[in-house]
Structures are given as structure tokens and as C-alpha cells.
Amino acid sequence: MYEKIKETARFLMDIGLEKPEIGIVLGTGLGGIVKMIKIEKKIPYHDIPNFPVSTVSGHSGTLIYGELAGKKVVVMQGRFHYYEGWEMSEVTFPIRVMKLLGIEKLMVSNACGGVNPEFKVGDVMIITDHINMMPEHPLRGENEERFGPRFVDMHEPYSLKMVRLMRSIAIENKLDIKEGVYLALQGPTFETPAEYRMVKLMGADAVGMSTVPEVIVAKHMGMECFGLSVITDLGIEGKIEEVSHEAVQIAAKSSENMISKLVEEFIGRL
Ligand code: HPA
């Protein structure tokens, strides 16, 4: 696996992905951030050696390299979900590649269901911590020492420094931003009312089907992580409605301007 990852990183370096500083994973409906990037390279996943190819609509599957707020970034437009059938090593493959490209800072984003009664649809939440309830751990199996240790410290999965920075940017811009714990389930079903209740009881504020494996693997490699969620539907007693992928995309899109503004300033000040 290490050799494959190295081969992919080398390919990307050879075509001009030089010294990127920050990796960004764009979640469902959050592709609008791309408009703010001075794009230098746009590579469909299927043109990248060893890259898995995404299948879900709304996840276009393109790797973007360019400049955002003065910083060189590598952006995944479309991610690999466990529920699509990918192995955890495939889900997290691009994060490993980012590290070998020299990236030390990762920003992930997603659309998710809110279970905190203070939340409403369209809210943006800084992920302050996570709960891994995926059925498989991305670090299960033989450890690759060249990436990181067998037992990974997780006392600060999301960089406090980055959380504080985003918090102050939101305050300065008079934007209401939420904070909370993200819990990952495998999906692809959305939660039943009883499952939403379970998620809340477990101590989470939001639930989704991604992000956590990527952050675990990034932490394995010593990367600094930051995460943003858009609350696209509510798993709150009395407020539970039918959810669809389309509704999630539309709700995420409605927060695009706010997210774009926050992210641009955030990246610029990192
Ligand atoms: N649950 C899980 N994943 C999601 C949700 C949800 O309610 N909304 C968007 N992604």
C-alpha cells in the first residue's frame, strides 16, 4: 500500500502539484468553495493512478490544485464513502497521498443530521470532537510505521488552535456558528427516530456517514485537522421529517455562501 500511495503522490508532483500546504475534503453540496480557488490543475479521479473512483451523484470526483486565500491547496471534490463499498484503505487513500505531498493541515467538511435541539437546518457546525461508530477501523491491521505509530493519540482530534481561529472569524463576521461532536455511522440509510435518539444519548450533536475515517488516518500521520459540518436535516424529537439525498444537497447549498466566506478567511489566516 505504501508504494502505491508513493506512486500516486509522485505522479501528482510530476504534473505540477508543488508544495501544497493544506488539504481540503469537500462534502455533499459544498462544492461552491471551488469557485474561490485560483485553479492551476483539475484532475478527474479516474486519471490519477491508484485512485478509487466515486459513484454517488453530487460527488463529482475531481482533485483540484490551486491557490486559495494565498495558500496552495489540494482539494478533493468528492470523497469515498465506506457505504459505497470501498475498503477503509481506499476511503482514506487520498489523505495518505496528501501527506506524502507534504500537506500537514487537513480541513474536512460534510453534510449531516443535527440531533442537538439548538440546531436548525442550514446551521454550520465546527466539529470539536468525534465518535467513531463505523463498523471498521481504518487503522485495523498491520501498522505502517512510515506513516505513524500503532497506537494513535486522539486527545485533540480537531486542532483547538483551528477551532479558536474559526470561532473568532465567525464572531468578527457576526455569523452564528455552532460547535459540536460528530458521530459517524456507516449508512447508507439515514437514521430512524430511535437511532437519532441513540446518537444524542451517546453524546453527539450531529450524525453523518463520512469524515471520521479520514481524520483518524490524518491523525495517524500527525496532521492537524479541522472539520466543518452543515446541518441539512434534523434528528430531533418532533422535528424529524423525510430526508432525501436531494434535500441534503439543497440544504447544504443554502449555507454555501456562509461557508465559503468562513473558509476563505480561515485558510488565509492559517
Ligand atoms: N444522517 C446521516 N447522514 C446524513 C444526514 C443524516 O441525517 N444528513 C446528511 N447526511
GROMACS .gro file of C-alpha atoms and ligand atoms in nm:
model
  280
    1MET     CA    1   0.000   0.000   0.000
    2TYR     CA    2   0.281   0.244   0.091
    3GLU     CA    3   0.437   0.201  -0.252
    4LYS     CA    4   0.103   0.264  -0.425
    5ILE     CA    5   0.048   0.582  -0.224
    6LYS     CA    6   0.401   0.696  -0.306
    7GLU     CA    7   0.345   0.625  -0.674
    8THR     CA    8   0.028   0.838  -0.673
    9ALA     CA    9   0.199   1.122  -0.487
   10ARG     CA   10   0.490   1.111  -0.730
   11PHE     CA   11   0.251   1.125  -1.028
   12LEU     CA   12   0.082   1.431  -0.882
   13MET     CA   13   0.414   1.602  -0.808
   14ASP     CA   14   0.533   1.528  -1.161
   15ILE     CA   15   0.231   1.701  -1.313
   16GLY     CA   16   0.291   2.009  -1.100
   17LEU     CA   17   0.131   1.978  -0.758
   18GLU     CA   18   0.412   2.163  -0.586
   19LYS     CA   19   0.434   2.225  -0.213
   20PRO     CA   20   0.067   2.227  -0.120
   21GLU     CA   21   0.011   2.339   0.239
   22ILE     CA   22  -0.348   2.248   0.308
   23GLY     CA   23  -0.571   1.957   0.209
   24ILE     CA   24  -0.945   2.012   0.184
   25VAL     CA   25  -1.218   1.749   0.154
   26LEU     CA   26  -1.545   1.888   0.024
   27GLY     CA   27  -1.864   1.724   0.143
   28THR     CA   28  -2.204   1.692  -0.020
   29GLY     CA   29  -2.327   2.022  -0.162
   30LEU     CA   30  -2.019   2.216  -0.054
   31GLY     CA   31  -1.852   2.232  -0.392
   32GLY     CA   32  -1.909   2.610  -0.403
   33ILE     CA   33  -1.578   2.664  -0.227
   34VAL     CA   34  -1.413   2.569  -0.554
   35LYS     CA   35  -1.527   2.899  -0.707
   36MET     CA   36  -1.287   3.085  -0.479
   37ILE     CA   37  -0.983   2.886  -0.582
   38LYS     CA   38  -0.738   3.010  -0.842
   39ILE     CA   39  -0.728   2.670  -1.011
   40GLU     CA   40  -0.397   2.551  -1.153
   41LYS     CA   41  -0.477   2.184  -1.205
   42LYS     CA   42  -0.801   1.991  -1.219
   43ILE     CA   43  -0.759   1.615  -1.237
   44PRO     CA   44  -1.051   1.372  -1.260
   45TYR     CA   45  -1.001   1.089  -1.013
   46HIS     CA   46  -1.008   0.835  -1.294
   47ASP     CA   47  -0.693   0.993  -1.438
   48ILE     CA   48  -0.499   0.951  -1.114
   49PRO     CA   49  -0.313   0.622  -1.078
   50ASN     CA   50  -0.443   0.403  -0.792
   51PHE     CA   51  -0.726   0.645  -0.703
   52PRO     CA   52  -1.068   0.493  -0.636
   53VAL     CA   53  -1.347   0.646  -0.849
   54SER     CA   54  -1.658   0.787  -0.679
   55THR     CA   55  -2.009   0.686  -0.787
   56VAL     CA   56  -2.267   0.888  -0.591
   57SER     CA   57  -2.434   1.181  -0.767
   58GLY     CA   58  -2.329   1.510  -0.612
   59HIS     CA   59  -1.977   1.380  -0.564
   60SER     CA   60  -1.807   1.472  -0.887
   61GLY     CA   61  -1.469   1.315  -0.819
   62THR     CA   62  -1.204   1.570  -0.911
   63LEU     CA   63  -0.879   1.662  -0.745
   64ILE     CA   64  -0.811   2.034  -0.760
   65TYR     CA   65  -0.481   2.208  -0.704
   66GLY     CA   66  -0.456   2.581  -0.679
   67GLU     CA   67  -0.440   2.886  -0.461
   68LEU     CA   68  -0.699   2.981  -0.203
   69ALA     CA   69  -0.651   3.297   0.002
   70GLY     CA   70  -0.282   3.295  -0.086
   71LYS     CA   71  -0.223   2.933   0.014
   72LYS     CA   72  -0.154   2.634  -0.208
   73VAL     CA   73  -0.431   2.383  -0.155
   74VAL     CA   74  -0.524   2.035  -0.275
   75VAL     CA   75  -0.899   1.990  -0.277
   76MET     CA   76  -1.095   1.668  -0.302
   77GLN     CA   77  -1.418   1.748  -0.480
   78GLY     CA   78  -1.594   1.428  -0.391
   79ARG     CA   79  -1.488   1.172  -0.130
   80PHE     CA   80  -1.501   0.795  -0.095
   81HIS     CA   81  -1.764   0.663   0.142
   82TYR     CA   82  -1.747   0.331   0.322
   83TYR     CA   83  -2.113   0.264   0.230
   84GLU     CA   84  -2.021   0.270  -0.138
   85GLY     CA   85  -1.830  -0.050  -0.078
   86TRP     CA   86  -1.477   0.087  -0.062
   87GLU     CA   87  -1.232  -0.062   0.183
   88MET     CA   88  -1.124   0.173   0.461
   89SER     CA   89  -0.779   0.183   0.297
   90GLU     CA   90  -0.949   0.320  -0.018
   91VAL     CA   91  -1.170   0.565   0.172
   92THR     CA   92  -0.858   0.715   0.329
   93PHE     CA   93  -0.616   0.669   0.036
   94PRO     CA   94  -0.623   1.035  -0.076
   95ILE     CA   95  -0.545   1.156   0.277
   96ARG     CA   96  -0.231   0.940   0.277
   97VAL     CA   97  -0.140   1.084  -0.064
   98MET     CA   98  -0.189   1.439   0.070
   99LYS     CA   99   0.057   1.367   0.349
  100LEU     CA  100   0.319   1.243   0.102
  101LEU     CA  101   0.265   1.561  -0.099
  102GLY     CA  102   0.383   1.746   0.212
  103ILE     CA  103   0.047   1.856   0.348
  104GLU     CA  104   0.035   1.893   0.728
  105LYS     CA  105  -0.307   2.057   0.766
  106LEU     CA  106  -0.639   1.898   0.672
  107MET     CA  107  -0.981   2.057   0.652
  108VAL     CA  108  -1.278   1.824   0.611
  109SER     CA  109  -1.640   1.915   0.554
  110ASN     CA  110  -1.966   1.727   0.537
  111ALA     CA  111  -2.343   1.744   0.539
  112CYS     CA  112  -2.503   1.581   0.840
  113GLY     CA  113  -2.810   1.541   1.054
  114GLY     CA  114  -2.840   1.753   1.367
  115VAL     CA  115  -2.956   1.598   1.695
  116ASN     CA  116  -2.880   1.896   1.920
  117PRO     CA  117  -3.215   2.070   1.990
  118GLU     CA  118  -3.046   2.411   1.950
  119PHE     CA  119  -2.966   2.334   1.585
  120LYS     CA  120  -3.166   2.424   1.276
  121VAL     CA  121  -3.136   2.328   0.911
  122GLY     CA  122  -2.865   2.531   0.740
  123ASP     CA  123  -2.656   2.578   1.054
  124VAL     CA  124  -2.281   2.543   1.023
  125MET     CA  125  -2.107   2.347   1.298
  126ILE     CA  126  -1.739   2.342   1.387
  127ILE     CA  127  -1.652   1.979   1.467
  128THR     CA  128  -1.486   1.987   1.808
  129ASP     CA  129  -1.465   1.610   1.854
  130HIS     CA  130  -1.598   1.288   1.703
  131ILE     CA  131  -1.730   0.946   1.794
  132ASN     CA  132  -1.628   0.662   1.566
  133MET     CA  133  -1.921   0.423   1.524
  134MET     CA  134  -1.817   0.294   1.184
  135PRO     CA  135  -1.812  -0.087   1.174
  136GLU     CA  136  -1.445  -0.099   1.079
  137HIS     CA  137  -1.143   0.096   1.193
  138PRO     CA  138  -0.921   0.244   0.920
  139LEU     CA  139  -0.607   0.155   1.117
  140ARG     CA  140  -0.702  -0.209   1.173
  141GLY     CA  141  -0.433  -0.448   1.055
  142GLU     CA  142  -0.058  -0.429   1.031
  143ASN     CA  143   0.070  -0.083   1.114
  144GLU     CA  144   0.268   0.109   0.853
  145GLU     CA  145   0.539   0.265   1.068
  146ARG     CA  146   0.644   0.500   0.788
  147PHE     CA  147   0.310   0.676   0.838
  148GLY     CA  148   0.272   0.668   1.213
  149PRO     CA  149   0.257   0.469   1.537
  150ARG     CA  150   0.049   0.161   1.614
  151PHE     CA  151  -0.142   0.336   1.891
  152VAL     CA  152  -0.250   0.683   1.796
  153ASP     CA  153  -0.311   0.962   2.043
  154MET     CA  154  -0.652   1.120   1.995
  155HIS     CA  155  -0.665   1.369   2.281
  156GLU     CA  156  -0.708   1.656   2.037
  157PRO     CA  157  -0.853   1.509   1.715
  158TYR     CA  158  -0.956   1.855   1.592
  159SER     CA  159  -0.697   2.127   1.640
  160LEU     CA  160  -0.801   2.359   1.922
  161LYS     CA  161  -0.600   2.635   1.759
  162MET     CA  162  -0.802   2.595   1.438
  163VAL     CA  163  -1.132   2.574   1.627
  164ARG     CA  164  -1.048   2.901   1.804
  165LEU     CA  165  -0.948   3.067   1.478
  166MET     CA  166  -1.277   2.973   1.308
  167ARG     CA  167  -1.473   3.078   1.616
  168SER     CA  168  -1.317   3.424   1.608
  169ILE     CA  169  -1.369   3.460   1.232
  170ALA     CA  170  -1.740   3.383   1.281
  171ILE     CA  171  -1.768   3.636   1.563
  172GLU     CA  172  -1.586   3.906   1.363
  173ASN     CA  173  -1.825   3.848   1.072
  174LYS     CA  174  -2.128   3.836   1.303
  175LEU     CA  175  -2.210   3.488   1.178
  176ASP     CA  176  -2.379   3.243   1.410
  177ILE     CA  177  -2.171   2.928   1.414
  178LYS     CA  178  -2.241   2.615   1.616
  179GLU     CA  179  -1.994   2.372   1.769
  180GLY     CA  180  -2.034   2.007   1.845
  181VAL     CA  181  -1.946   1.641   1.832
  182TYR     CA  182  -1.987   1.448   1.505
  183LEU     CA  183  -2.076   1.080   1.518
  184ALA     CA  184  -2.011   0.860   1.217
  185LEU     CA  185  -2.237   0.569   1.119
  186GLN     CA  186  -2.181   0.364   0.806
  187GLY     CA  187  -2.510   0.444   0.631
  188PRO     CA  188  -2.634   0.447   0.361
  189THR     CA  189  -2.971   0.465   0.536
  190PHE     CA  190  -3.048   0.786   0.717
  191GLU     CA  191  -3.128   0.724   1.083
  192THR     CA  192  -3.455   0.601   1.227
  193PRO     CA  193  -3.604   0.817   1.504
  194ALA     CA  194  -3.473   0.567   1.761
  195GLU     CA  195  -3.125   0.582   1.606
  196TYR     CA  196  -3.123   0.963   1.619
  197ARG     CA  197  -3.217   0.929   1.986
  198MET     CA  198  -2.926   0.688   2.035
  199VAL     CA  199  -2.686   0.929   1.865
  200LYS     CA  200  -2.792   1.206   2.103
  201LEU     CA  201  -2.767   0.977   2.406
  202MET     CA  202  -2.417   0.882   2.303
  203GLY     CA  203  -2.315   1.244   2.337
  204ALA     CA  204  -2.310   1.366   1.979
  205ASP     CA  205  -2.460   1.679   1.825
  206ALA     CA  206  -2.464   1.558   1.467
  207VAL     CA  207  -2.454   1.236   1.268
  208GLY     CA  208  -2.318   1.153   0.926
  209MET     CA  209  -2.157   0.886   0.710
  210SER     CA  210  -1.806   1.019   0.649
  211THR     CA  211  -1.519   1.230   0.783
  212VAL     CA  212  -1.415   1.020   1.085
  213PRO     CA  213  -1.200   0.762   0.894
  214GLU     CA  214  -1.024   1.046   0.712
  215VAL     CA  215  -0.949   1.232   1.034
  216ILE     CA  216  -0.827   0.915   1.209
  217VAL     CA  217  -0.583   0.844   0.927
  218ALA     CA  218  -0.470   1.208   0.921
  219LYS     CA  219  -0.406   1.192   1.295
  220HIS     CA  220  -0.211   0.869   1.245
  221MET     CA  221   0.023   1.070   1.024
  222GLY     CA  222   0.045   1.361   1.267
  223MET     CA  223  -0.163   1.604   1.062
  224GLU     CA  224  -0.352   1.893   1.217
  225CYS     CA  225  -0.725   1.856   1.147
  226PHE     CA  226  -1.023   2.085   1.126
  227GLY     CA  227  -1.382   1.999   1.035
  228LEU     CA  228  -1.698   2.184   0.937
  229SER     CA  229  -2.045   2.032   0.914
  230VAL     CA  230  -2.359   2.170   0.758
  231ILE     CA  231  -2.674   2.061   0.933
  232THR     CA  232  -2.900   1.956   0.647
  233ASP     CA  233  -3.179   1.783   0.841
  234LEU     CA  234  -3.284   1.729   1.199
  235GLY     CA  235  -3.299   1.414   1.406
  236ILE     CA  236  -3.476   1.590   1.689
  237GLU     CA  237  -3.792   1.456   1.850
  238GLY     CA  238  -4.091   1.633   1.695
  239LYS     CA  239  -3.884   1.778   1.408
  240ILE     CA  240  -3.799   1.459   1.221
  241GLU     CA  241  -3.907   1.475   0.858
  242GLU     CA  242  -3.847   1.269   0.548
  243VAL     CA  243  -3.485   1.308   0.429
  244SER     CA  244  -3.351   1.253   0.080
  245HIS     CA  245  -3.009   1.297  -0.079
  246GLU     CA  246  -3.160   1.579  -0.289
  247ALA     CA  247  -3.291   1.759   0.021
  248VAL     CA  248  -2.949   1.724   0.183
  249GLN     CA  249  -2.782   1.874  -0.126
  250ILE     CA  250  -3.028   2.166  -0.137
  251ALA     CA  251  -2.990   2.239   0.235
  252ALA     CA  252  -2.611   2.226   0.212
  253LYS     CA  253  -2.619   2.460  -0.087
  254SER     CA  254  -2.820   2.715   0.112
  255SER     CA  255  -2.524   2.753   0.350
  256GLU     CA  256  -2.268   2.772   0.072
  257ASN     CA  257  -2.214   3.149   0.086
  258MET     CA  258  -2.159   3.149   0.459
  259ILE     CA  259  -1.924   2.851   0.442
  260SER     CA  260  -1.729   2.996   0.150
  261LYS     CA  261  -1.674   3.323   0.336
  262LEU     CA  262  -1.568   3.145   0.654
  263VAL     CA  263  -1.337   2.901   0.477
  264GLU     CA  264  -1.164   3.164   0.263
  265GLU     CA  265  -1.079   3.377   0.564
  266PHE     CA  266  -0.984   3.072   0.768
  267ILE     CA  267  -0.741   2.938   0.509
  268GLY     CA  268  -0.590   3.284   0.464
  269ARG     CA  269  -0.520   3.313   0.836
  270LEU     CA  270  -0.392   2.960   0.896
  271HPA     N1  271  -2.776   1.119   0.886
  271HPA     C1  272  -2.668   1.068   0.831
  271HPA     N2  273  -2.604   1.128   0.732
  271HPA     C2  274  -2.650   1.244   0.686
  271HPA     C3  275  -2.765   1.301   0.739
  271HPA     C4  276  -2.834   1.234   0.845
  271HPA     O1  277  -2.937   1.279   0.897
  271HPA     N3  278  -2.787   1.416   0.671
  271HPA     C5  279  -2.686   1.427   0.581
  271HPA     N4  280  -2.605   1.323   0.589
   0.00000   0.00000   0.00000
